């Protein structure tokens, strides 16, 4: 939902370039969604939703109404359901999240403009090129398509979204050694926690006296720390 709102801001602000139709359409869609959400939430949040609804500009059919209580509960309009659009939006959001996650993983400043190389199936490549301005503004990156990985730069962070693979060269945008040192320190700390949890799990006294839910919780903690270790090892492998 947050990404959808971020995308809507791009369309709304495009009015500065003369695209007033985009601004009007975005305003209308956001109004319909928000007004419908207020009606849907009214039974469980009556006072807040009524106050917010009364702050909204009203359509002619609602001007005479003094409370959201007098309106019907929202009903889904099947005409607005578009499976193709939902599938495309789902892919775009996962692509954007993937790039953002890589930036966060390697502590790449948000202000740093980075390159993202992608290899995609034809349908995804067309979609990426169609909505490239959204992706580049929301990440922010510079996208470039590539048909082969034979001359791919070293030390690339990678991820796969469906049939699309993205590569982000790291050497020119982060301090490799400093990042490796931080990751190693983090890994050592988690490994210490893993060994401590492992000792608890393997204790006969713990298994005999602890309730099942406590045993399950500690086992879950062990699995979580192992996942973190695996993830850190994968990051370090990229930087070697």
Short mmCIF file of C-alpha atoms in Angstrom, two decimals:
data_model
loop_
_atom_site.label_atom_id
_atom_site.label_comp_id
_atom_site.label_asym_id
_atom_site.label_seq_id
_atom_site.Cartn_x
_atom_site.Cartn_y
_atom_site.Cartn_z
CA UNK A 1 0.00 0.00 0.00
CA UNK A 2 2.83 2.37 0.84
CA UNK A 3 4.46 1.88 -2.57
CA UNK A 4 1.14 2.50 -4.31
CA UNK A 5 0.90 5.84 -2.50
CA UNK A 6 4.47 6.69 -3.46
CA UNK A 7 3.67 5.96 -7.10
CA UNK A 8 0.55 8.11 -6.88
CA UNK A 9 2.70 11.03 -5.67
CA UNK A 10 4.79 10.77 -8.83
CA UNK A 11 1.68 10.97 -11.02
CA UNK A 12 0.25 13.80 -8.91
CA UNK A 13 3.43 15.85 -9.06
CA UNK A 14 3.73 15.31 -12.81
CA UNK A 15 1.18 18.13 -13.13
CA UNK A 16 4.14 20.47 -12.81
CA UNK A 17 5.12 19.35 -16.31
CA UNK A 18 1.68 20.08 -17.71
CA UNK A 19 0.14 16.63 -17.17
CA UNK A 20 -2.98 17.99 -15.41
CA UNK A 21 -5.01 14.97 -16.49
CA UNK A 22 -2.76 12.72 -14.39
CA UNK A 23 -3.24 14.95 -11.37
CA UNK A 24 -7.03 14.98 -11.68
CA UNK A 25 -7.22 11.22 -12.22
CA UNK A 26 -4.92 10.55 -9.26
CA UNK A 27 -6.97 12.85 -7.01
CA UNK A 28 -10.18 11.07 -8.02
CA UNK A 29 -8.80 7.56 -7.42
CA UNK A 30 -7.29 8.48 -4.04
CA UNK A 31 -10.53 10.16 -2.98
CA UNK A 32 -12.61 7.09 -3.88
CA UNK A 33 -10.24 4.78 -2.01
CA UNK A 34 -10.01 6.94 1.11
CA UNK A 35 -13.73 7.67 1.30
CA UNK A 36 -14.49 3.97 0.88
CA UNK A 37 -11.99 3.04 3.61
CA UNK A 38 -13.66 5.48 6.01
CA UNK A 39 -17.06 3.88 5.40
CA UNK A 40 -15.56 0.39 5.81
CA UNK A 41 -13.89 1.33 9.11
CA UNK A 42 -16.84 3.28 10.50
CA UNK A 43 -18.44 0.35 12.43
CA UNK A 44 -15.26 -0.15 14.49
CA UNK A 45 -13.97 3.47 14.53
CA UNK A 46 -17.18 5.53 14.47
CA UNK A 47 -16.02 8.87 15.87
CA UNK A 48 -12.70 9.17 14.04
CA UNK A 49 -14.11 8.10 10.67
CA UNK A 50 -17.13 10.42 10.99
CA UNK A 51 -14.88 13.38 11.80
CA UNK A 52 -12.53 12.64 8.89
CA UNK A 53 -15.44 12.06 6.49
CA UNK A 54 -16.91 15.45 7.37
CA UNK A 55 -13.58 17.07 6.49
CA UNK A 56 -13.71 15.65 2.95
CA UNK A 57 -15.09 17.65 0.02
CA UNK A 58 -18.50 16.16 -0.73
CA UNK A 59 -19.98 15.09 -4.03
CA UNK A 60 -23.43 16.54 -4.85
CA UNK A 61 -25.22 13.38 -3.72
CA UNK A 62 -23.60 13.62 -0.28
CA UNK A 63 -23.87 17.34 0.40
CA UNK A 64 -27.16 16.98 2.27
CA UNK A 65 -25.82 14.20 4.48
CA UNK A 66 -24.47 15.21 7.87
CA UNK A 67 -22.85 11.93 8.93
CA UNK A 68 -21.05 8.97 7.43
CA UNK A 69 -23.52 6.84 9.41
CA UNK A 70 -26.20 7.53 6.78
CA UNK A 71 -24.12 6.05 3.95
CA UNK A 72 -24.16 2.46 2.73
CA UNK A 73 -21.32 0.11 3.58
CA UNK A 74 -18.91 -0.04 0.59
CA UNK A 75 -19.44 -2.85 -1.91
CA UNK A 76 -16.75 -4.11 -4.27
CA UNK A 77 -17.21 -3.04 -7.88
CA UNK A 78 -16.19 -5.99 -10.04
CA UNK A 79 -15.69 -3.66 -13.02
CA UNK A 80 -12.57 -2.31 -11.34
CA UNK A 81 -10.92 -5.71 -10.94
CA UNK A 82 -8.06 -6.10 -13.42
CA UNK A 83 -6.00 -9.25 -12.93
CA UNK A 84 -3.41 -8.20 -15.51
CA UNK A 85 -2.85 -4.81 -13.85
CA UNK A 86 -2.59 -6.43 -10.41
CA UNK A 87 -0.02 -8.93 -11.67
CA UNK A 88 2.04 -6.16 -13.27
CA UNK A 89 1.86 -3.99 -10.15
CA UNK A 90 2.86 -6.93 -7.94
CA UNK A 91 5.97 -7.48 -10.07
CA UNK A 92 6.92 -3.80 -10.02
CA UNK A 93 6.52 -3.56 -6.24
CA UNK A 94 8.64 -6.67 -5.67
CA UNK A 95 11.32 -5.29 -7.99
CA UNK A 96 11.39 -1.96 -6.15
CA UNK A 97 11.47 -3.68 -2.74
CA UNK A 98 14.32 -5.91 -3.90
CA UNK A 99 16.47 -2.94 -4.95
CA UNK A 100 15.67 -1.11 -1.72
CA UNK A 101 16.53 -4.20 0.34
CA UNK A 102 19.93 -4.48 -1.36
CA UNK A 103 20.61 -0.80 -0.66
CA UNK A 104 19.75 -1.35 2.99
CA UNK A 105 21.72 -4.59 3.25
CA UNK A 106 24.93 -2.95 2.05
CA UNK A 107 24.28 0.43 3.71
CA UNK A 108 24.14 2.30 0.42
CA UNK A 109 23.03 5.90 1.14
CA UNK A 110 19.62 6.75 -0.28
CA UNK A 111 21.10 9.85 -1.87
CA UNK A 112 23.63 7.78 -3.85
CA UNK A 113 22.65 7.21 -7.47
CA UNK A 114 23.47 3.61 -8.36
CA UNK A 115 23.34 1.46 -11.48
CA UNK A 116 21.10 -1.58 -11.72
CA UNK A 117 21.68 -4.06 -14.52
CA UNK A 118 18.81 -6.39 -15.27
CA UNK A 119 18.14 -9.45 -17.40
CA UNK A 120 14.46 -10.09 -17.94
CA UNK A 121 12.00 -12.17 -19.90
CA UNK A 122 10.49 -10.20 -22.82
CA UNK A 123 7.22 -9.46 -20.99
CA UNK A 124 9.07 -8.20 -17.93
CA UNK A 125 11.52 -6.15 -19.98
CA UNK A 126 8.63 -4.40 -21.70
CA UNK A 127 7.01 -3.71 -18.32
CA UNK A 128 10.22 -2.37 -16.79
CA UNK A 129 10.83 -0.04 -19.72
CA UNK A 130 7.21 1.15 -19.60
CA UNK A 131 7.43 2.07 -15.92
CA UNK A 132 11.15 2.86 -15.69
CA UNK A 133 10.47 6.39 -14.39
CA UNK A 134 8.65 4.98 -11.34
CA UNK A 135 11.42 2.50 -10.56
CA UNK A 136 14.22 5.02 -10.98
CA UNK A 137 12.48 7.64 -8.83
CA UNK A 138 11.48 5.29 -6.02
CA UNK A 139 14.78 3.46 -5.56
CA UNK A 140 16.66 5.69 -6.83
CA UNK A 141 18.74 3.98 -9.51
CA UNK A 142 19.67 4.07 -13.16
CA UNK A 143 18.38 0.97 -14.98
CA UNK A 144 20.22 -0.69 -17.86
CA UNK A 145 19.25 -3.87 -19.70
CA UNK A 146 21.88 -6.50 -20.46
CA UNK A 147 21.62 -9.63 -22.56
CA UNK A 148 24.70 -11.43 -21.23
CA UNK A 149 26.64 -11.65 -17.97
CA UNK A 150 30.04 -12.40 -19.57
CA UNK A 151 31.34 -8.88 -18.87
CA UNK A 152 29.43 -8.30 -15.64
CA UNK A 153 31.33 -6.17 -13.08
CA UNK A 154 32.84 -7.91 -10.05
CA UNK A 155 31.19 -7.80 -6.63
CA UNK A 156 27.59 -7.49 -7.74
CA UNK A 157 24.71 -7.90 -5.33
CA UNK A 158 22.02 -9.95 -7.06
CA UNK A 159 18.42 -10.95 -6.64
CA UNK A 160 15.82 -12.75 -8.74
CA UNK A 161 12.21 -11.64 -9.15
CA UNK A 162 10.30 -14.24 -11.12
CA UNK A 163 12.37 -14.60 -14.31
CA UNK A 164 14.14 -11.25 -13.91
CA UNK A 165 17.64 -11.08 -12.41
CA UNK A 166 19.04 -7.78 -11.15
CA UNK A 167 22.71 -6.97 -10.54
CA UNK A 168 23.99 -4.00 -8.53
CA UNK A 169 27.76 -3.33 -8.82
CA UNK A 170 29.07 -2.45 -5.35
CA UNK A 171 32.77 -1.67 -5.77
CA UNK A 172 32.33 1.96 -6.79
CA UNK A 173 29.61 2.89 -4.27
CA UNK A 174 30.67 1.39 -0.92
CA UNK A 175 33.87 0.88 1.06
CA UNK A 176 34.31 -2.86 0.52
CA UNK A 177 36.72 -3.52 3.39
CA UNK A 178 34.79 -1.41 5.88
CA UNK A 179 31.55 -3.15 4.93
CA UNK A 180 33.20 -6.58 5.25
CA UNK A 181 34.51 -5.70 8.71
CA UNK A 182 31.05 -4.64 9.88
CA UNK A 183 29.46 -7.79 8.47
CA UNK A 184 32.09 -10.00 10.13
CA UNK A 185 31.53 -8.32 13.49
CA UNK A 186 27.80 -8.80 13.13
CA UNK A 187 28.30 -12.44 12.12
CA UNK A 188 30.54 -13.15 15.12
CA UNK A 189 27.99 -11.63 17.47
CA UNK A 190 25.14 -13.73 16.05
CA UNK A 191 27.28 -16.88 16.06
CA UNK A 192 27.91 -16.32 19.78
CA UNK A 193 24.16 -16.08 20.33
CA UNK A 194 23.64 -19.20 18.19
CA UNK A 195 26.10 -21.24 20.28
CA UNK A 196 24.46 -20.10 23.52
CA UNK A 197 21.00 -21.05 22.24
CA UNK A 198 22.34 -24.37 20.92
CA UNK A 199 23.67 -25.24 24.38
CA UNK A 200 20.24 -24.58 25.89
CA UNK A 201 18.50 -26.77 23.31
CA UNK A 202 20.94 -29.65 23.84
CA UNK A 203 20.59 -29.52 27.63
CA UNK A 204 18.79 -32.60 28.94
CA UNK A 205 17.57 -30.61 31.93
CA UNK A 206 15.98 -27.99 29.69
CA UNK A 207 14.18 -30.59 27.57
CA UNK A 208 12.93 -32.39 30.69
CA UNK A 209 11.64 -29.37 32.61
CA UNK A 210 10.74 -26.70 30.04
CA UNK A 211 7.12 -26.57 28.78
CA UNK A 212 6.61 -27.46 25.10
CA UNK A 213 5.88 -23.86 24.12
CA UNK A 214 9.18 -22.72 25.66
CA UNK A 215 11.10 -25.43 23.81
CA UNK A 216 9.40 -24.40 20.56
CA UNK A 217 10.27 -20.74 21.18
CA UNK A 218 13.96 -21.52 21.76
CA UNK A 219 14.06 -23.76 18.69
CA UNK A 220 12.54 -20.92 16.67
CA UNK A 221 15.19 -18.56 18.03
CA UNK A 222 17.92 -20.99 16.97
CA UNK A 223 16.48 -21.25 13.46
CA UNK A 224 16.22 -17.47 13.22
CA UNK A 225 19.85 -16.91 14.19
CA UNK A 226 20.97 -19.59 11.71
CA UNK A 227 19.05 -17.79 8.96
CA UNK A 228 20.79 -14.53 9.88
CA UNK A 229 24.19 -16.24 9.76
CA UNK A 230 23.43 -17.74 6.34
CA UNK A 231 22.35 -14.34 5.07
CA UNK A 232 25.52 -12.65 6.34
CA UNK A 233 27.70 -15.35 4.78
CA UNK A 234 25.97 -14.75 1.45
CA UNK A 235 26.67 -11.02 1.75
CA UNK A 236 30.33 -11.63 2.58
CA UNK A 237 30.65 -13.97 -0.38
CA UNK A 238 29.55 -11.16 -2.69
CA UNK A 239 32.25 -8.86 -1.28
CA UNK A 240 35.14 -11.35 -1.53
#
